[in-house]
């Protein structure tokens, strides 16, 4: 019947058009699954069954999909700086998170956090053998980051 077809059309529209938050959660999960630094927004949109314009609108407040991914990788790199031995070269750590240009990484890191990667290491080296109050800013950062996921 015509009423039945109309009802199926309404259901199909709702099933194929996920709510913004659900589609965004799927998009974020997709980004998390990609090898660091390899995100391709057009391929992502196709893989998720979204138009490129819808994908861009979902991440508009983040400066775009690639900016969102870059910030996510910078935060992961920052956590790694806190956990890994200082002997690991910064360039090696950057490459692990998809940053292959050292000077661009340094600019992005400083822009995101307001300090350099080497200053994180310097801070950690200075606090060894010092009371835990010196670690407070880093502990707050780690707790804030972990609360995002």
PDB file of C-alpha atoms in Angstrom:
ATOM      1  CA  UNK A   1       0.000   0.000   0.000  1.00  0.00           C
ATOM      2  CA  UNK A   2       0.995   3.619  -0.397  1.00  0.00           C
ATOM      3  CA  UNK A   3       0.950   4.231   3.379  1.00  0.00           C
ATOM      4  CA  UNK A   4       3.248   1.266   3.904  1.00  0.00           C
ATOM      5  CA  UNK A   5       5.710   2.565   1.283  1.00  0.00           C
ATOM      6  CA  UNK A   6       5.636   6.030   2.849  1.00  0.00           C
ATOM      7  CA  UNK A   7       6.345   4.546   6.257  1.00  0.00           C
ATOM      8  CA  UNK A   8       9.276   2.515   4.855  1.00  0.00           C
ATOM      9  CA  UNK A   9      10.673   5.646   3.218  1.00  0.00           C
ATOM     10  CA  UNK A  10      10.578   7.527   6.537  1.00  0.00           C
ATOM     11  CA  UNK A  11      12.263   4.623   8.341  1.00  0.00           C
ATOM     12  CA  UNK A  12      14.937   4.352   5.628  1.00  0.00           C
ATOM     13  CA  UNK A  13      15.754   8.060   5.950  1.00  0.00           C
ATOM     14  CA  UNK A  14      16.219   7.723   9.706  1.00  0.00           C
ATOM     15  CA  UNK A  15      18.288   4.553   9.446  1.00  0.00           C
ATOM     16  CA  UNK A  16      20.662   5.911   6.792  1.00  0.00           C
ATOM     17  CA  UNK A  17      20.966   9.356   8.396  1.00  0.00           C
ATOM     18  CA  UNK A  18      22.468   8.656  11.774  1.00  0.00           C
ATOM     19  CA  UNK A  19      22.158  11.368  14.387  1.00  0.00           C
ATOM     20  CA  UNK A  20      25.094  13.782  14.373  1.00  0.00           C
ATOM     21  CA  UNK A  21      26.562  12.433  17.636  1.00  0.00           C
ATOM     22  CA  UNK A  22      26.396   8.814  16.488  1.00  0.00           C
ATOM     23  CA  UNK A  23      27.957   9.637  13.127  1.00  0.00           C
ATOM     24  CA  UNK A  24      30.639  11.675  14.874  1.00  0.00           C
ATOM     25  CA  UNK A  25      31.387   8.814  17.267  1.00  0.00           C
ATOM     26  CA  UNK A  26      31.751   6.478  14.264  1.00  0.00           C
ATOM     27  CA  UNK A  27      34.011   9.039  12.573  1.00  0.00           C
ATOM     28  CA  UNK A  28      36.209   9.378  15.671  1.00  0.00           C
ATOM     29  CA  UNK A  29      36.476   5.588  15.962  1.00  0.00           C
ATOM     30  CA  UNK A  30      37.470   5.462  12.285  1.00  0.00           C
ATOM     31  CA  UNK A  31      40.176   8.088  12.868  1.00  0.00           C
ATOM     32  CA  UNK A  32      41.502   6.120  15.847  1.00  0.00           C
ATOM     33  CA  UNK A  33      41.847   3.016  13.657  1.00  0.00           C
ATOM     34  CA  UNK A  34      43.929   4.692  10.935  1.00  0.00           C
ATOM     35  CA  UNK A  35      47.718   4.453  10.885  1.00  0.00           C
ATOM     36  CA  UNK A  36      49.171   7.664  12.317  1.00  0.00           C
ATOM     37  CA  UNK A  37      49.406  10.449   9.778  1.00  0.00           C
ATOM     38  CA  UNK A  38      47.606   8.561   6.994  1.00  0.00           C
ATOM     39  CA  UNK A  39      44.085   9.979   7.310  1.00  0.00           C
ATOM     40  CA  UNK A  40      42.425  10.797   3.985  1.00  0.00           C
ATOM     41  CA  UNK A  41      39.182  12.738   4.466  1.00  0.00           C
ATOM     42  CA  UNK A  42      37.684  11.772   1.084  1.00  0.00           C
ATOM     43  CA  UNK A  43      38.337   8.066   1.670  1.00  0.00           C
ATOM     44  CA  UNK A  44      37.017   8.407   5.220  1.00  0.00           C
ATOM     45  CA  UNK A  45      33.761   9.952   4.005  1.00  0.00           C
ATOM     46  CA  UNK A  46      33.318   7.177   1.442  1.00  0.00           C
ATOM     47  CA  UNK A  47      34.155   4.425   3.950  1.00  0.00           C
ATOM     48  CA  UNK A  48      31.642   5.822   6.447  1.00  0.00           C
ATOM     49  CA  UNK A  49      28.946   6.435   3.843  1.00  0.00           C
ATOM     50  CA  UNK A  50      28.913  10.180   4.519  1.00  0.00           C
ATOM     51  CA  UNK A  51      29.118  13.056   2.103  1.00  0.00           C
ATOM     52  CA  UNK A  52      32.350  14.995   2.333  1.00  0.00           C
ATOM     53  CA  UNK A  53      30.381  18.130   3.225  1.00  0.00           C
ATOM     54  CA  UNK A  54      28.644  16.345   6.125  1.00  0.00           C
ATOM     55  CA  UNK A  55      31.981  15.030   7.369  1.00  0.00           C
ATOM     56  CA  UNK A  56      33.510  18.516   7.226  1.00  0.00           C
ATOM     57  CA  UNK A  57      30.496  20.016   9.035  1.00  0.00           C
ATOM     58  CA  UNK A  58      30.843  17.421  11.812  1.00  0.00           C
ATOM     59  CA  UNK A  59      34.422  18.572  12.483  1.00  0.00           C
ATOM     60  CA  UNK A  60      34.014  22.250  11.591  1.00  0.00           C
ATOM     61  CA  UNK A  61      34.285  23.394  15.211  1.00  0.00           C
ATOM     62  CA  UNK A  62      37.573  21.451  15.468  1.00  0.00           C
ATOM     63  CA  UNK A  63      39.095  23.208  12.467  1.00  0.00           C
ATOM     64  CA  UNK A  64      38.357  20.232  10.225  1.00  0.00           C
ATOM     65  CA  UNK A  65      38.916  16.493  10.231  1.00  0.00           C
ATOM     66  CA  UNK A  66      42.673  16.696   9.700  1.00  0.00           C
ATOM     67  CA  UNK A  67      43.114  19.321  12.428  1.00  0.00           C
ATOM     68  CA  UNK A  68      41.123  17.117  14.821  1.00  0.00           C
ATOM     69  CA  UNK A  69      43.363  14.149  13.967  1.00  0.00           C
ATOM     70  CA  UNK A  70      46.549  16.213  14.331  1.00  0.00           C
ATOM     71  CA  UNK A  71      45.499  17.441  17.804  1.00  0.00           C
ATOM     72  CA  UNK A  72      44.622  13.882  18.838  1.00  0.00           C
ATOM     73  CA  UNK A  73      48.042  12.645  17.712  1.00  0.00           C
ATOM     74  CA  UNK A  74      49.778  15.554  19.462  1.00  0.00           C
ATOM     75  CA  UNK A  75      48.058  14.632  22.735  1.00  0.00           C
ATOM     76  CA  UNK A  76      49.100  11.001  22.316  1.00  0.00           C
ATOM     77  CA  UNK A  77      52.669  12.121  21.614  1.00  0.00           C
ATOM     78  CA  UNK A  78      52.607  14.314  24.719  1.00  0.00           C
ATOM     79  CA  UNK A  79      51.549  11.315  26.829  1.00  0.00           C
ATOM     80  CA  UNK A  80      54.333   9.245  25.290  1.00  0.00           C
ATOM     81  CA  UNK A  81      56.843  11.954  26.211  1.00  0.00           C
ATOM     82  CA  UNK A  82      55.758  11.556  29.818  1.00  0.00           C
ATOM     83  CA  UNK A  83      56.080   7.771  29.736  1.00  0.00           C
ATOM     84  CA  UNK A  84      59.086   6.970  27.548  1.00  0.00           C
ATOM     85  CA  UNK A  85      62.763   7.197  28.415  1.00  0.00           C
ATOM     86  CA  UNK A  86      64.466  10.441  27.452  1.00  0.00           C
ATOM     87  CA  UNK A  87      66.906   8.440  25.313  1.00  0.00           C
ATOM     88  CA  UNK A  88      64.223   7.938  22.635  1.00  0.00           C
ATOM     89  CA  UNK A  89      64.899  10.603  19.972  1.00  0.00           C
ATOM     90  CA  UNK A  90      62.086  13.135  19.531  1.00  0.00           C
ATOM     91  CA  UNK A  91      62.127  12.559  15.747  1.00  0.00           C
ATOM     92  CA  UNK A  92      61.540   8.833  16.284  1.00  0.00           C
ATOM     93  CA  UNK A  93      58.663   9.538  18.649  1.00  0.00           C
ATOM     94  CA  UNK A  94      57.184  12.085  16.247  1.00  0.00           C
ATOM     95  CA  UNK A  95      57.325   9.640  13.336  1.00  0.00           C
ATOM     96  CA  UNK A  96      55.541   7.012  15.434  1.00  0.00           C
ATOM     97  CA  UNK A  97      52.602   9.435  15.692  1.00  0.00           C
ATOM     98  CA  UNK A  98      52.653  10.407  12.015  1.00  0.00           C
ATOM     99  CA  UNK A  99      54.798  13.548  12.241  1.00  0.00           C
ATOM    100  CA  UNK A 100      57.630  13.119   9.760  1.00  0.00           C
ATOM    101  CA  UNK A 101      58.724  16.757   9.505  1.00  0.00           C
ATOM    102  CA  UNK A 102      60.530  17.724  12.713  1.00  0.00           C
ATOM    103  CA  UNK A 103      60.168  21.484  12.312  1.00  0.00           C
ATOM    104  CA  UNK A 104      56.436  21.234  11.538  1.00  0.00           C
ATOM    105  CA  UNK A 105      56.006  18.951  14.554  1.00  0.00           C
ATOM    106  CA  UNK A 106      57.833  21.416  16.794  1.00  0.00           C
ATOM    107  CA  UNK A 107      55.560  24.263  15.592  1.00  0.00           C
ATOM    108  CA  UNK A 108      52.367  22.232  16.041  1.00  0.00           C
ATOM    109  CA  UNK A 109      53.407  20.995  19.485  1.00  0.00           C
ATOM    110  CA  UNK A 110      54.302  24.473  20.735  1.00  0.00           C
ATOM    111  CA  UNK A 111      51.116  25.918  19.240  1.00  0.00           C
ATOM    112  CA  UNK A 112      48.969  23.236  20.895  1.00  0.00           C
ATOM    113  CA  UNK A 113      50.569  23.222  24.355  1.00  0.00           C
ATOM    114  CA  UNK A 114      52.467  26.500  24.681  1.00  0.00           C
ATOM    115  CA  UNK A 115      55.828  24.811  25.299  1.00  0.00           C
ATOM    116  CA  UNK A 116      58.280  22.580  23.431  1.00  0.00           C
ATOM    117  CA  UNK A 117      58.724  18.823  23.538  1.00  0.00           C
ATOM    118  CA  UNK A 118      62.223  19.248  24.918  1.00  0.00           C
ATOM    119  CA  UNK A 119      60.859  21.391  27.756  1.00  0.00           C
ATOM    120  CA  UNK A 120      58.638  18.455  28.768  1.00  0.00           C
ATOM    121  CA  UNK A 121      61.735  16.278  28.976  1.00  0.00           C
ATOM    122  CA  UNK A 122      63.664  18.980  30.804  1.00  0.00           C
ATOM    123  CA  UNK A 123      60.841  19.276  33.332  1.00  0.00           C
ATOM    124  CA  UNK A 124      60.806  15.517  33.880  1.00  0.00           C
ATOM    125  CA  UNK A 125      64.591  15.445  34.328  1.00  0.00           C
ATOM    126  CA  UNK A 126      64.457  18.309  36.847  1.00  0.00           C
ATOM    127  CA  UNK A 127      61.722  16.698  38.894  1.00  0.00           C
ATOM    128  CA  UNK A 128      63.564  13.417  39.395  1.00  0.00           C
ATOM    129  CA  UNK A 129      64.423  13.362  43.055  1.00  0.00           C
ATOM    130  CA  UNK A 130      62.226  16.403  43.726  1.00  0.00           C
ATOM    131  CA  UNK A 131      58.925  16.329  45.562  1.00  0.00           C
ATOM    132  CA  UNK A 132      55.754  15.381  43.729  1.00  0.00           C
ATOM    133  CA  UNK A 133      54.469  18.973  43.657  1.00  0.00           C
ATOM    134  CA  UNK A 134      56.742  19.581  40.651  1.00  0.00           C
ATOM    135  CA  UNK A 135      54.863  16.889  38.729  1.00  0.00           C
ATOM    136  CA  UNK A 136      51.432  18.425  39.361  1.00  0.00           C
ATOM    137  CA  UNK A 137      51.016  20.170  35.939  1.00  0.00           C
ATOM    138  CA  UNK A 138      51.898  16.942  34.126  1.00  0.00           C
ATOM    139  CA  UNK A 139      49.565  14.885  36.303  1.00  0.00           C
ATOM    140  CA  UNK A 140      46.743  17.340  35.592  1.00  0.00           C
ATOM    141  CA  UNK A 141      47.460  17.116  31.843  1.00  0.00           C
ATOM    142  CA  UNK A 142      47.449  13.305  31.902  1.00  0.00           C
ATOM    143  CA  UNK A 143      44.192  13.203  33.885  1.00  0.00           C
ATOM    144  CA  UNK A 144      42.523  15.740  31.601  1.00  0.00           C
ATOM    145  CA  UNK A 145      43.581  13.866  28.477  1.00  0.00           C
ATOM    146  CA  UNK A 146      42.512  10.489  29.783  1.00  0.00           C
ATOM    147  CA  UNK A 147      39.093  11.895  30.668  1.00  0.00           C
ATOM    148  CA  UNK A 148      38.514  12.636  26.942  1.00  0.00           C
ATOM    149  CA  UNK A 149      38.355   8.948  26.077  1.00  0.00           C
TER     150      UNK A 149
END
